[in-house]
PDB file of C-alpha atoms and ligand atoms in Angstrom:
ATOM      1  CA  UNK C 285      88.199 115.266 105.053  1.00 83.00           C
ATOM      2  CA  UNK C 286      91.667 113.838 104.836  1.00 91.00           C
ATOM      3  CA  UNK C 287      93.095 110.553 104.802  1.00 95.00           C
ATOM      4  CA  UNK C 288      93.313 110.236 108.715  1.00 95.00           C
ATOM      5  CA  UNK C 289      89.938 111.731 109.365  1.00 94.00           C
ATOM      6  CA  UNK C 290      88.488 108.985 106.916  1.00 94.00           C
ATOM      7  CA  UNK C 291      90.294 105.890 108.664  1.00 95.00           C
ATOM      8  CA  UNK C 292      88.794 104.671 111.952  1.00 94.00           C
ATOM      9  CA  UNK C 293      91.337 104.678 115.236  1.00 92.00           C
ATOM     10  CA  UNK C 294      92.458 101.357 114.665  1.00 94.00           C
ATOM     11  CA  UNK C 295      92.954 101.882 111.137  1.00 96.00           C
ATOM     12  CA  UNK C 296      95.306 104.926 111.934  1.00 96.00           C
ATOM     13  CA  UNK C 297      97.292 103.025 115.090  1.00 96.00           C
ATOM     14  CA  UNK C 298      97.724 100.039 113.025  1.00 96.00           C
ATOM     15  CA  UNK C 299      99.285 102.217 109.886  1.00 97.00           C
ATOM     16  CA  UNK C 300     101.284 103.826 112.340  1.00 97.00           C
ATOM     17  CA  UNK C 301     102.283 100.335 113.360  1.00 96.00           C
ATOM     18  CA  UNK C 302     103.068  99.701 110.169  1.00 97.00           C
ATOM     19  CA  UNK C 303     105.047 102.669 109.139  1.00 97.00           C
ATOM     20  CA  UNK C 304     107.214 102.189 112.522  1.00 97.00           C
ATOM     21  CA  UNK C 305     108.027  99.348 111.318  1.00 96.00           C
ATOM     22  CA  UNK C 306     109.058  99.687 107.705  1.00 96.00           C
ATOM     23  CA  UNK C 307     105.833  97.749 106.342  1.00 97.00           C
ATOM     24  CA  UNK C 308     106.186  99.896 103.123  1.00 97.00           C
ATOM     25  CA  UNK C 309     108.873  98.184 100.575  1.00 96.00           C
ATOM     26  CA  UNK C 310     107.969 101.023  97.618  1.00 97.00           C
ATOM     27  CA  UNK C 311     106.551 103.213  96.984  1.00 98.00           C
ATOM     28  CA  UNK C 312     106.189 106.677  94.669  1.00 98.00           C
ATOM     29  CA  UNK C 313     104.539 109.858  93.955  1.00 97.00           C
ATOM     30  CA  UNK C 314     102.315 109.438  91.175  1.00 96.00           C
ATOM     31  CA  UNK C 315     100.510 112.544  90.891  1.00 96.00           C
ATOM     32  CA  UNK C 316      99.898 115.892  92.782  1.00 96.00           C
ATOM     33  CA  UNK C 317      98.129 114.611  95.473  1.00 96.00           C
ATOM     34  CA  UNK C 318      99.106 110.750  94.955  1.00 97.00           C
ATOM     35  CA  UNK C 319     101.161 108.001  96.052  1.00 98.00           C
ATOM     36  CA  UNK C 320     101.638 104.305  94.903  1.00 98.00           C
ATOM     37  CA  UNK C 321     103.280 101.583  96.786  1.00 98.00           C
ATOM     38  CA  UNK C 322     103.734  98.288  98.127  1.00 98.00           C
ATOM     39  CA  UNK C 323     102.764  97.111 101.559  1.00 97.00           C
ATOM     40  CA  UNK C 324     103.993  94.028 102.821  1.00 95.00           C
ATOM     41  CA  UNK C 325     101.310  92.526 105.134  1.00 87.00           C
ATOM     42  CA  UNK C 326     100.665  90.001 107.936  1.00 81.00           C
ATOM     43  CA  UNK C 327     102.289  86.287 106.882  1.00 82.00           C
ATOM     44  CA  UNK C 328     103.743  86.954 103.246  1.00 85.00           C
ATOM     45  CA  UNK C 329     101.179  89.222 101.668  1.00 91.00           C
ATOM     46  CA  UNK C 330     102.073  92.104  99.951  1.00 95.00           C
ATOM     47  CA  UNK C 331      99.401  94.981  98.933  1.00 97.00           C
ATOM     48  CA  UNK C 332      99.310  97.186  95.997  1.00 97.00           C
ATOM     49  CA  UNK C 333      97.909 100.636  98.003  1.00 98.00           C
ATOM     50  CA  UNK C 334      97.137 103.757  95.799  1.00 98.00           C
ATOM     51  CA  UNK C 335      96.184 106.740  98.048  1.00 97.00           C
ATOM     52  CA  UNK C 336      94.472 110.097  96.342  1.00 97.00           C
ATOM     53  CA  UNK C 337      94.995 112.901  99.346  1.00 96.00           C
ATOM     54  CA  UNK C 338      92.803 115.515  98.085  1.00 95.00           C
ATOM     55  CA  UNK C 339      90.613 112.773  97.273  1.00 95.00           C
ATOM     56  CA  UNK C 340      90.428 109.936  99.898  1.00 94.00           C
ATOM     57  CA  UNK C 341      87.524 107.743  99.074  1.00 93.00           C
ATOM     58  CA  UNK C 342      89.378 107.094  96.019  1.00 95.00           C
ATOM     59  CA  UNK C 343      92.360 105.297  97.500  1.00 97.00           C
ATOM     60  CA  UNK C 344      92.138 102.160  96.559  1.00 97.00           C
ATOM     61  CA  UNK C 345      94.266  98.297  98.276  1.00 97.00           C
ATOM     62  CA  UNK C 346      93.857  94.938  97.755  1.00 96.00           C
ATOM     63  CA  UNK C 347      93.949  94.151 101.020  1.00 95.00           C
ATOM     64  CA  UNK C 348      90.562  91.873 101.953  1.00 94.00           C
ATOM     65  CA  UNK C 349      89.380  95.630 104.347  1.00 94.00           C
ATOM     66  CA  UNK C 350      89.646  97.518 101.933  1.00 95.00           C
ATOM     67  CA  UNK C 351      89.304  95.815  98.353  1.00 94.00           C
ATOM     68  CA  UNK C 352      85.979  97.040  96.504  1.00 91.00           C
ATOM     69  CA  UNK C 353      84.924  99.014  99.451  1.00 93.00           C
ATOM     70  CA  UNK C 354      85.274 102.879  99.996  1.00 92.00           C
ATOM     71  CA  UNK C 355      87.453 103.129 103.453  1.00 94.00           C
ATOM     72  CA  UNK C 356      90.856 103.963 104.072  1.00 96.00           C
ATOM     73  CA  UNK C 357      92.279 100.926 105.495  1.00 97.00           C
ATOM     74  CA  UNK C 358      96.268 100.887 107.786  1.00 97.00           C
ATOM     75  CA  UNK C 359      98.120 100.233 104.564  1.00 97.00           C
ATOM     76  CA  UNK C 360      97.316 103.346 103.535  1.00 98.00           C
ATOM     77  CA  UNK C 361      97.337 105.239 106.184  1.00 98.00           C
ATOM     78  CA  UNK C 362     100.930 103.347 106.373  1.00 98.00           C
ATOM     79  CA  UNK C 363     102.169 104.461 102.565  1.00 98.00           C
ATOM     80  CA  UNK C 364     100.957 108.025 103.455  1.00 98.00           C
ATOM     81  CA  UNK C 365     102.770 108.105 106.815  1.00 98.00           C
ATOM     82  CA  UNK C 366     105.687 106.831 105.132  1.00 98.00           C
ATOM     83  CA  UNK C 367     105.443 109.263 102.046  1.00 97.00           C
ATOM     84  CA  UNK C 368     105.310 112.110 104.266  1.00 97.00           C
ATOM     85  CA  UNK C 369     106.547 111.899 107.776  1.00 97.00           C
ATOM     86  CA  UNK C 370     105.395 115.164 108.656  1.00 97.00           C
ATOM     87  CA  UNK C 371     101.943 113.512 108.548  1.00 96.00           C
ATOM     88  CA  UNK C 372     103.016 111.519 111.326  1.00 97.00           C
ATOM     89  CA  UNK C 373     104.715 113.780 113.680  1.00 97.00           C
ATOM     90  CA  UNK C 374     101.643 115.680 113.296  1.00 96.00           C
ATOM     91  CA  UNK C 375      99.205 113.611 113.834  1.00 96.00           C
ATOM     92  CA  UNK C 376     101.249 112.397 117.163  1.00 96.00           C
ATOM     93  CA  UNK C 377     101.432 116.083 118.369  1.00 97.00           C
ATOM     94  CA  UNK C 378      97.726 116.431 117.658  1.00 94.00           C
ATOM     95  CA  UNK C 379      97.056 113.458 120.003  1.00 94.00           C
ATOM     96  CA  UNK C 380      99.380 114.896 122.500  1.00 96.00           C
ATOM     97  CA  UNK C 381      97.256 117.697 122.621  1.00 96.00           C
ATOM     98  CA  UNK C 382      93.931 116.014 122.979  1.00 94.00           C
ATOM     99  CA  UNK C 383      95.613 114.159 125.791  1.00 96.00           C
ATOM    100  CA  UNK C 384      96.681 117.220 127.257  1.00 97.00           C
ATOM    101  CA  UNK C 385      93.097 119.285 126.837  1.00 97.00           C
ATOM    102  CA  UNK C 386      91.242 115.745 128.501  1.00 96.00           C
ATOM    103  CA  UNK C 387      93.825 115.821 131.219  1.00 96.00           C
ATOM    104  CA  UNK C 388      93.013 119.946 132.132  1.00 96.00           C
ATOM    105  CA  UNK C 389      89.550 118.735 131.804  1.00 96.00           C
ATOM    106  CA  UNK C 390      89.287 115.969 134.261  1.00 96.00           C
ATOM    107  CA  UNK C 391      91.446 118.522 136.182  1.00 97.00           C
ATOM    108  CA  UNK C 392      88.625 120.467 135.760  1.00 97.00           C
ATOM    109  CA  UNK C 393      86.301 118.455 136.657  1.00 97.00           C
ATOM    110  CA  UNK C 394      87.817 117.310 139.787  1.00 96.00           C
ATOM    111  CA  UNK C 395      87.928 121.063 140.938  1.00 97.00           C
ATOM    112  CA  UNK C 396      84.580 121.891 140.204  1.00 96.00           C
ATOM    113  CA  UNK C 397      83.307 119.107 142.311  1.00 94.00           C
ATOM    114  CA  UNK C 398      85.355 119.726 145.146  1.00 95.00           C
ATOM    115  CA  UNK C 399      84.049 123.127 145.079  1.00 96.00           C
ATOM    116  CA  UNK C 400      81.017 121.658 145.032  1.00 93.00           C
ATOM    117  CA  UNK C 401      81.105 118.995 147.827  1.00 93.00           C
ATOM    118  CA  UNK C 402      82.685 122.281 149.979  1.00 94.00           C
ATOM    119  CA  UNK C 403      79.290 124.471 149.481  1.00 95.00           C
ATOM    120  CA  UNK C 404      77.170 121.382 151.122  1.00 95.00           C
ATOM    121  CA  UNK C 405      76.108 121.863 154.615  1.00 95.00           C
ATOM    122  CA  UNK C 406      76.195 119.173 156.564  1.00 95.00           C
ATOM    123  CA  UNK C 407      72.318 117.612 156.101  1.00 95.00           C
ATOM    124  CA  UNK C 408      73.289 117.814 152.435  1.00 95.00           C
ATOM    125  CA  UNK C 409      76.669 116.031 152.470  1.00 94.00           C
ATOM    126  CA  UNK C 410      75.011 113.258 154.829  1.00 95.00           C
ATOM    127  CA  UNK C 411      72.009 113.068 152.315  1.00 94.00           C
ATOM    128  CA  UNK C 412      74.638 112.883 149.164  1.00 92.00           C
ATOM    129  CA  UNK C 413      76.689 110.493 150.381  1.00 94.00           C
ATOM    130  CA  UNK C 414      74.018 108.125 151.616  1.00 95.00           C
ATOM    131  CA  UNK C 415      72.525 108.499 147.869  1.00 94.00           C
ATOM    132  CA  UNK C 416      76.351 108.085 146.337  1.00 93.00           C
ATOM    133  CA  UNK C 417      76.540 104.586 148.834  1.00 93.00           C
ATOM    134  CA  UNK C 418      73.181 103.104 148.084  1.00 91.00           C
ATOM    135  CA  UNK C 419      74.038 103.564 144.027  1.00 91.00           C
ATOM    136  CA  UNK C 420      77.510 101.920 144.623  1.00 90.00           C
ATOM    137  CA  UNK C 421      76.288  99.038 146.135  1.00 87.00           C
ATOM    138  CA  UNK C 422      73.245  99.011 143.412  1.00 86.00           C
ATOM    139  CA  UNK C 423      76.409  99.201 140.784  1.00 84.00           C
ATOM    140  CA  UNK C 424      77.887  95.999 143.319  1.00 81.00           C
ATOM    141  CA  UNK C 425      74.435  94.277 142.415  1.00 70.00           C
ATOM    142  CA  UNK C 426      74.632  93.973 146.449  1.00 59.00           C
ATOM    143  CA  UNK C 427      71.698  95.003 147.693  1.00 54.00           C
ATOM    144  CA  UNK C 428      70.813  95.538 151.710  1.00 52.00           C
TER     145      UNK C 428
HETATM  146 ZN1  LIG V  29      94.824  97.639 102.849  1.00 73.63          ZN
END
């Protein structure tokens, strides 16, 4: 699991945020597969970030997320972003995609159930849609 699979949503918007934004003031590659840098953070903090890409739980901040516990918190995900862009415009396209693939399938969706509703003969679409009117106004908490 990478870096960005390790980091929850917000983690990954935020560093994003962060990267956007020029949040990183140094940083360097201090090994194969790892970067050091400095973060600046909300107010005047700064945060000494290691990240370890083949090896993610062991990226390490001193940010109050992330200090002494095993996660990968936005300033890293930030430094990494920053370190290599490509990460980014990756990881953009990727959600592009997802967008795209839950857009076909609501598409989808919305086709299927039309077919659907057109197979119905007419006793079914009346019962349906007095079943689909009683559980709206259930959902309403407005009961008749
Ligand atoms: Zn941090």
């Amino acid at each position: 699991m990478g870096l960005i699979e390790m980091a929850s949503g917000n983690s990954v918007w935020r560093g994003m945020d962060y990267y956007k934004n020029k949040k990183v003031i140094a940083w360097e590659k201090s090994g194969t597969d790892t970067y050091d840098g400095k973060v600046s953070g909300s107010g005047n903090s700064k945060y000494f970030v290691h990240i370890d890409k083949a090896h993610p739980r062991k990226s390490t901040c001193n940010c109050p997320f992330a200090e002494g516990r095993r996660v990968v918190c936005k300033h890293m995900i930030a430094l990494y972003f920053t370190a290599e862009p490509q990460a980014a415009k990756d990881f953009l396209k990727k959600v592009e995609q997802w967008e795209a693939e839950e857009a076909e399938r609501e598409k989808q969706h919305y086709d299927d159930l039309k077919k659907y509703v057109k197979g119905l003969s007419k006793t079914e679409l009346q019962e349906q849609l007095l079943n689909a009117l009683v559980e709206l106004e259930e959902r309403r908490n407005c009961y008749w």
